[in-house]
Short mmCIF file of C-alpha atoms in Angstrom, two decimals:
data_model
loop_
_atom_site.label_atom_id
_atom_site.label_comp_id
_atom_site.label_asym_id
_atom_site.label_seq_id
_atom_site.Cartn_x
_atom_site.Cartn_y
_atom_site.Cartn_z
CA MET A 1340 128.76 39.80 113.19
CA SER A 1341 132.00 38.95 110.94
CA THR A 1342 131.35 36.70 108.02
CA GLN A 1343 134.46 36.64 106.57
CA SER A 1344 134.41 32.61 106.59
CA SER A 1345 131.14 32.09 106.31
CA PRO A 1346 128.57 34.68 104.52
CA ILE A 1347 125.25 35.90 105.00
CA LEU A 1348 122.72 34.58 102.61
CA ILE A 1349 119.92 37.31 101.82
CA THR A 1350 117.20 35.68 99.70
CA GLY A 1351 114.93 38.40 97.52
CA VAL A 1352 118.59 40.48 97.17
CA ALA A 1353 117.63 42.09 94.05
CA GLY A 1354 114.25 43.89 95.80
CA PHE A 1355 114.50 47.06 97.48
CA ILE A 1356 115.07 45.88 100.75
CA GLY A 1357 117.34 43.29 99.87
CA ALA A 1358 119.53 45.07 97.37
CA ALA A 1359 119.75 48.30 100.20
CA VAL A 1360 120.73 45.87 103.23
CA ALA A 1361 123.13 43.82 100.98
CA GLU A 1362 124.67 47.36 100.16
CA ARG A 1363 125.22 48.06 103.81
CA LEU A 1364 126.86 44.41 104.65
CA LEU A 1365 128.91 44.64 102.07
CA SER A 1366 130.05 48.00 102.32
CA ARG A 1367 131.04 47.10 106.25
CA GLY A 1368 133.13 44.22 104.61
CA ASP A 1369 130.63 41.21 104.98
CA ALA A 1370 130.67 38.39 102.81
CA VAL A 1371 127.25 38.04 101.20
CA VAL A 1372 125.19 35.51 98.50
CA GLY A 1373 122.17 36.53 97.32
CA ILE A 1374 119.55 34.65 95.51
CA ASP A 1375 116.52 36.16 93.21
CA ASN A 1376 114.29 34.44 90.87
CA LEU A 1377 114.19 37.94 89.35
CA ASN A 1378 110.47 37.03 88.19
CA ASP A 1379 108.30 40.10 86.47
CA TYR A 1380 105.85 41.47 88.97
CA TYR A 1381 107.57 44.40 88.61
CA ASN A 1382 110.11 45.84 85.85
CA PRO A 1383 113.29 42.92 85.79
CA ALA A 1384 115.37 45.72 84.72
CA LEU A 1385 115.17 47.54 88.11
CA LYS A 1386 116.35 44.47 89.58
CA ARG A 1387 119.11 44.32 87.74
CA ALA A 1388 120.03 47.81 87.90
CA ARG A 1389 120.18 47.06 91.97
CA LEU A 1390 122.10 43.91 91.25
CA GLU A 1391 124.83 45.85 89.27
CA ARG A 1392 125.34 48.54 91.98
CA LEU A 1393 126.26 45.88 94.41
CA ARG A 1394 128.67 44.31 91.68
CA GLN A 1395 130.29 47.92 91.55
CA LEU A 1396 131.10 48.20 95.46
CA PRO A 1397 134.55 47.93 96.35
CA GLY A 1398 135.59 44.21 97.21
CA ALA A 1399 132.32 43.08 95.79
CA ALA A 1400 134.35 40.79 93.38
CA GLU A 1401 135.34 38.93 96.07
CA ARG A 1402 132.50 39.12 98.84
CA PHE A 1403 129.34 39.15 96.72
CA VAL A 1404 127.93 36.07 94.96
CA PHE A 1405 124.78 36.13 92.90
CA GLU A 1406 122.82 33.15 92.37
CA GLN A 1407 119.72 32.99 90.48
CA LEU A 1408 117.07 30.93 92.16
CA ASP A 1409 113.18 29.86 92.92
CA LEU A 1410 112.43 29.30 96.58
CA GLU A 1411 109.95 26.77 95.33
CA ASP A 1412 112.99 24.77 94.00
CA GLY A 1413 113.75 23.01 97.27
CA LEU A 1414 115.97 20.80 95.65
CA SER A 1415 118.76 23.90 94.31
CA LEU A 1416 118.02 25.74 97.35
CA ALA A 1417 119.37 23.13 99.62
CA GLU A 1418 122.38 22.17 97.37
CA LEU A 1419 123.12 26.13 97.83
CA PHE A 1420 122.78 26.36 101.47
CA ALA A 1421 125.17 22.81 101.98
CA ALA A 1422 127.81 24.54 99.33
CA GLU A 1423 128.05 28.03 101.30
CA GLN A 1424 127.18 27.01 104.70
CA PRO A 1425 125.73 30.78 105.66
CA LEU A 1426 126.13 31.92 109.07
CA ALA A 1427 122.83 33.62 109.24
CA VAL A 1428 120.19 34.05 106.56
CA LEU A 1429 117.90 37.26 105.72
CA HIS A 1430 114.98 36.25 104.10
CA LEU A 1431 113.06 38.65 102.23
CA ALA A 1432 112.09 36.79 99.20
CA ALA A 1433 108.23 37.03 98.89
CA GLN A 1434 105.67 37.49 96.37
CA ALA A 1435 104.77 41.00 97.48
CA GLY A 1436 101.35 43.12 97.32
CA VAL A 1437 98.17 42.92 98.96
CA ARG A 1438 95.41 43.24 95.98
CA HIS A 1439 97.40 41.29 93.66
CA SER A 1440 97.22 38.44 96.14
CA ILE A 1441 93.57 38.58 96.11
CA GLU A 1442 93.81 37.82 92.29
CA ASN A 1443 96.86 35.70 92.27
CA PRO A 1444 96.46 33.35 95.54
CA ALA A 1445 98.38 30.42 94.13
CA VAL A 1446 101.37 32.17 93.77
CA TYR A 1447 101.35 33.69 97.38
CA ILE A 1448 100.74 29.69 98.65
CA GLN A 1449 104.10 28.52 96.40
CA SER A 1450 106.24 31.68 96.99
CA ASN A 1451 105.26 32.60 100.55
CA LEU A 1452 104.54 29.34 102.37
CA VAL A 1453 106.66 26.17 100.29
CA GLY A 1454 109.39 28.81 99.38
CA PHE A 1455 109.44 29.97 103.15
CA GLY A 1456 109.34 26.02 103.94
CA HIS A 1457 112.39 25.55 102.02
CA VAL A 1458 114.40 28.33 103.77
CA LEU A 1459 113.37 27.09 107.14
CA GLU A 1460 114.48 23.61 106.02
CA GLY A 1461 117.78 24.80 104.72
CA CYS A 1462 118.15 27.03 107.86
CA ARG A 1463 117.65 23.76 110.07
CA HIS A 1464 119.59 21.34 108.02
CA GLN A 1465 122.97 23.45 107.97
CA GLY A 1466 122.79 24.77 112.05
CA VAL A 1467 122.40 28.91 110.70
CA ALA A 1468 123.17 30.72 113.82
CA HIS A 1469 120.22 33.31 112.85
CA LEU A 1470 117.33 33.32 110.77
CA VAL A 1471 115.81 37.09 110.18
CA TYR A 1472 112.78 37.15 107.95
CA ALA A 1473 110.28 39.37 106.79
CA SER A 1474 106.74 39.75 107.95
CA SER A 1475 104.48 42.38 107.18
CA SER A 1476 102.21 45.26 109.22
CA SER A 1477 99.85 43.86 107.10
CA VAL A 1478 99.41 41.04 109.66
CA TYR A 1479 97.39 42.97 111.86
CA GLY A 1480 94.41 43.25 109.85
CA GLY A 1481 91.22 44.04 111.39
CA ASN A 1482 92.94 45.15 114.53
CA ARG A 1483 91.74 48.53 115.17
CA ASN A 1484 93.89 48.87 118.81
CA LEU A 1485 96.61 51.40 117.62
CA PRO A 1486 99.45 51.73 117.82
CA PHE A 1487 100.26 48.27 116.65
CA SER A 1488 102.10 46.37 119.15
CA GLU A 1489 103.56 43.04 118.65
CA GLN A 1490 102.01 41.71 122.29
CA GLN A 1491 98.65 42.09 120.19
CA PRO A 1492 97.25 39.12 118.48
CA VAL A 1493 97.27 38.89 115.03
CA ASN A 1494 93.90 36.54 114.17
CA HIS A 1495 92.53 38.87 111.50
CA PRO A 1496 94.15 39.40 108.25
CA VAL A 1497 91.84 40.42 105.45
CA SER A 1498 94.03 39.72 102.64
CA LEU A 1499 95.97 36.15 101.51
CA TYR A 1500 99.25 38.10 101.65
CA ALA A 1501 98.80 39.14 105.52
CA ALA A 1502 97.85 35.58 105.96
CA THR A 1503 100.77 34.14 104.53
CA LYS A 1504 102.75 36.66 106.60
CA LYS A 1505 101.34 35.24 109.52
CA ALA A 1506 101.76 31.92 108.62
CA ASN A 1507 105.68 32.32 108.44
CA GLU A 1508 105.88 33.99 111.90
CA LEU A 1509 104.09 30.76 112.70
CA MET A 1510 106.41 28.39 110.70
CA ALA A 1511 109.53 30.18 111.62
CA HIS A 1512 108.02 30.00 115.30
CA THR A 1513 107.86 25.95 115.52
CA TYR A 1514 111.52 25.51 113.81
CA SER A 1515 112.59 27.95 116.74
CA HIS A 1516 110.74 25.78 119.36
CA LEU A 1517 111.66 22.33 117.66
CA TYR A 1518 115.01 22.78 116.33
CA GLY A 1519 116.56 25.89 118.66
CA LEU A 1520 116.98 27.84 115.34
CA PRO A 1521 117.36 31.69 116.28
CA ALA A 1522 114.51 33.58 114.19
CA THR A 1523 113.27 37.06 114.52
CA GLY A 1524 110.47 38.16 112.39
CA LEU A 1525 110.30 42.10 111.22
CA ARG A 1526 107.05 43.49 110.44
CA PHE A 1527 107.90 45.92 108.01
CA PHE A 1528 105.57 49.11 107.51
CA THR A 1529 105.40 50.84 104.39
CA VAL A 1530 108.57 51.17 103.08
CA TYR A 1531 109.61 54.03 100.64
CA GLY A 1532 112.90 55.69 98.96
CA PRO A 1533 115.02 55.46 96.49
CA TRP A 1534 115.35 52.54 94.23
CA GLY A 1535 111.74 51.71 95.82
CA ARG A 1536 109.14 49.17 93.82
CA PRO A 1537 107.36 50.36 91.53
CA ASP A 1538 103.87 48.95 92.36
CA MET A 1539 103.56 50.80 95.59
CA ALA A 1540 101.81 53.96 95.86
CA PRO A 1541 104.84 56.60 96.12
CA MET A 1542 106.42 55.25 92.61
CA LEU A 1543 102.95 55.18 91.13
CA PHE A 1544 101.76 58.53 92.72
CA ALA A 1545 105.23 60.10 92.10
CA LYS A 1546 105.18 58.99 87.94
CA ALA A 1547 101.44 60.01 87.45
CA ILE A 1548 102.27 63.45 89.29
CA LEU A 1549 105.44 63.78 86.86
CA GLN A 1550 103.45 63.16 83.90
CA GLY A 1551 100.02 65.07 84.45
CA GLN A 1552 98.07 61.90 84.72
CA SER A 1553 95.67 61.56 87.71
CA ILE A 1554 96.37 59.40 90.49
CA ARG A 1555 93.82 57.01 92.62
CA VAL A 1556 93.07 57.82 95.91
CA PHE A 1557 91.58 55.13 97.80
CA ASN A 1558 88.80 55.41 100.62
CA ARG A 1559 88.98 59.01 99.50
CA GLY A 1560 91.71 60.48 101.33
CA GLN A 1561 90.79 58.71 105.00
CA MET A 1562 93.66 56.73 105.07
CA ARG A 1563 96.65 56.87 107.46
CA ARG A 1564 100.19 55.16 106.66
CA ASP A 1565 103.40 54.80 108.75
CA PHE A 1566 105.70 55.44 105.88
CA THR A 1567 109.25 54.44 106.88
CA TYR A 1568 112.57 55.59 105.05
CA ILE A 1569 114.49 52.82 103.31
CA ASP A 1570 117.78 53.81 105.44
CA ASP A 1571 115.97 53.33 108.76
CA VAL A 1572 114.73 50.05 107.50
CA VAL A 1573 118.09 49.07 106.57
CA GLU A 1574 119.40 49.76 109.94
CA GLY A 1575 116.69 48.20 111.93
CA VAL A 1576 117.35 45.26 109.64
CA VAL A 1577 121.23 45.32 110.24
CA ARG A 1578 120.79 45.52 113.57
CA CYS A 1579 118.65 42.74 114.52
CA LEU A 1580 120.70 40.58 112.03
CA ASP A 1581 123.71 40.91 115.03
CA LYS A 1582 121.64 40.07 117.64
CA PRO A 1583 120.37 36.67 117.37
CA ALA A 1584 116.71 35.90 119.06
CA THR A 1585 116.84 34.49 122.47
CA ALA A 1586 114.02 32.62 124.07
CA ASP A 1587 112.34 34.84 126.69
CA PRO A 1588 113.30 34.01 130.16
CA CYS A 1589 110.26 35.72 131.44
CA PHE A 1590 107.84 34.23 128.72
CA ASP A 1591 104.85 32.95 130.69
CA PRO A 1592 102.79 29.88 128.86
CA HIS A 1593 99.64 30.74 131.17
CA ASN A 1594 99.69 34.39 129.54
CA PRO A 1595 102.13 34.02 126.67
CA ASN A 1596 103.24 37.16 124.68
CA PRO A 1597 102.58 36.58 121.04
CA ALA A 1598 106.12 38.56 120.39
CA THR A 1599 108.05 36.41 122.17
CA ALA A 1600 108.62 32.37 122.88
CA GLN A 1601 110.08 30.15 125.12
CA GLY A 1602 112.48 28.90 122.19
CA PRO A 1603 114.72 31.69 120.41
CA HIS A 1604 111.79 33.34 118.50
CA ARG A 1605 111.46 37.39 118.37
CA LEU A 1606 108.73 39.80 116.26
CA PHE A 1607 109.52 43.45 115.75
CA ASN A 1608 107.88 46.35 114.26
CA ILE A 1609 109.67 48.63 112.19
CA GLY A 1610 108.02 51.67 111.29
CA ASN A 1611 108.19 55.12 111.51
CA ALA A 1612 105.80 55.41 114.45
CA GLN A 1613 104.06 58.39 113.17
CA PRO A 1614 101.53 57.30 110.95
CA VAL A 1615 100.68 60.50 108.29
CA GLU A 1616 97.02 60.98 106.36
CA LEU A 1617 97.64 59.96 102.86
CA MET A 1618 96.11 63.53 101.63
CA ARG A 1619 99.47 65.15 103.65
CA PHE A 1620 101.83 62.59 101.82
CA ILE A 1621 100.64 63.08 98.59
CA ALA A 1622 100.97 67.42 99.52
CA LEU A 1623 104.42 66.35 100.76
CA LEU A 1624 105.18 64.60 97.27
CA GLU A 1625 103.72 67.48 95.39
CA GLN A 1626 106.08 69.70 96.89
CA ALA A 1627 109.02 67.23 96.74
CA LEU A 1628 108.41 66.99 92.47
CA GLY A 1629 107.43 70.49 92.64
CA CYS A 1630 104.09 69.49 90.48
CA GLU A 1631 100.35 68.88 91.56
CA ALA A 1632 98.79 65.74 91.43
CA VAL A 1633 95.18 65.18 89.54
CA LYS A 1634 93.20 63.36 92.30
CA GLN A 1635 90.64 60.80 91.73
CA PHE A 1636 89.11 59.59 94.48
CA GLU A 1637 88.09 56.54 95.14
CA PRO A 1638 86.09 53.66 97.72
CA MET A 1639 88.41 51.39 99.74
CA GLN A 1640 89.75 48.76 98.18
CA PRO A 1641 89.47 45.00 99.11
CA GLY A 1642 92.17 43.93 101.48
CA ASP A 1643 93.29 47.28 102.77
CA VAL A 1644 93.25 48.61 106.12
CA GLU A 1645 92.24 52.26 106.77
CA THR A 1646 95.47 52.93 109.21
CA THR A 1647 98.89 51.34 110.07
CA ALA A 1648 100.85 52.61 113.01
CA ALA A 1649 104.16 50.91 114.80
CA ASP A 1650 104.70 51.02 118.47
CA THR A 1651 108.69 50.40 117.68
CA ALA A 1652 109.38 50.29 121.85
CA ALA A 1653 110.60 46.37 121.55
CA LEU A 1654 112.89 47.26 118.67
CA GLU A 1655 114.14 50.04 120.55
CA ALA A 1656 114.68 48.18 123.60
CA TRP A 1657 116.21 45.15 121.82
CA VAL A 1658 118.82 47.12 119.68
CA GLY A 1659 118.77 50.46 120.62
CA PHE A 1660 117.14 51.83 117.42
CA ARG A 1661 114.11 53.38 116.18
CA PRO A 1662 113.44 54.65 112.71
CA HIS A 1663 113.02 58.77 113.06
CA THR A 1664 113.63 59.87 109.43
CA PRO A 1665 110.82 62.78 108.81
CA LEU A 1666 108.56 62.10 105.64
CA GLU A 1667 109.68 65.38 104.32
CA GLN A 1668 113.27 64.69 104.24
CA GLY A 1669 112.63 61.09 103.14
CA LEU A 1670 110.49 62.24 100.04
CA THR A 1671 113.06 64.99 99.00
CA SER A 1672 115.67 62.31 98.57
CA PHE A 1673 113.18 60.19 96.87
CA ALA A 1674 112.45 62.98 94.56
CA ALA A 1675 115.84 63.44 93.71
CA TRP A 1676 116.45 60.17 92.81
CA LEU A 1677 113.26 59.73 90.47
CA ARG A 1678 114.51 62.90 88.54
CA ASP A 1679 117.86 60.95 88.06
CA HIS A 1680 116.57 57.68 87.02
CA PRO A 1681 113.47 58.32 84.84
CA GLN A 1682 113.82 54.90 83.21
CA PHE A 1683 112.31 52.97 85.93
CA TRP A 1684 109.26 55.11 86.28
CA ALA A 1685 108.28 56.39 83.25
CA SER A 1686 106.91 53.45 81.39
CA LEU A 1687 105.14 52.31 84.54
CA PRO A 1688 101.28 51.83 84.08
CA SER A 1689 99.41 54.57 84.82
CA ALA A 1690 98.41 54.89 88.60
CA GLY A 1691 94.69 56.76 87.62
#
């Protein structure tokens, strides 16, 4: 997808996945307009450091534009859409965090629902060729049929965060149906790696291990997660971005497939398809860091699920790729980054 005349708009460009995808797109010669509100949900210094890395890329001075903007500001967002005329939109901005959504529901409603509505309106009125947006494995909620397939219904969310992500899928589907907007939703599964989010378990665990603090092991370690390395996520996102969603010619309204539609809307899992027990993850992280964790076993937290596991057959069939980086390899790279960037984890709150 060439963007020499029309850029790709990335919302949440200072975030973990947003910055990584922006780097890939800029490196291949695309023009990128990025927006982010740089909120303080976690250390804004990390977000600014990611932006600075993007600005230092060859050609970024001519092909990268950043605007600090809040998606809830519908007027400003509409003006940006009109001014930039993006060819495609990668929507990654959202209020993240399952447990945080239980304590701060209003923030999620405004950012994830109202904000996404403004993005959809921008795409609609400016004739965007393709919208790719972040969903989440959390939409599978109370489902216990493993691995999770896009063809399964997702009617039982167990957190408000999950509910907002399912709502995003429904909203995008509606715009595809009503206005012909090609839209692709990507359900991410526990993304980790260098420049990762400090509010997620990999970073919190690593900080505690390196500083000799205890880590909180929920459900007494009886958890399994489909840990997915950031480079694999970027590859999946870019390939999907380059292949706009199309209507499913085999769609049967009498037996509808939740993953496709009569309009140009598709859903894909992006996960490693190799769920790992939490205790195994901790052991591999200990090995990569060369330190042993002090474990504090606790019961399951509200909003959590015991296991996530991605079926990635649909993604592979659509773009010829599925995540494959072994956890050992990904954690080695993550540990190396941690050692080189203590300023982004040393001051984190304790994980214990």
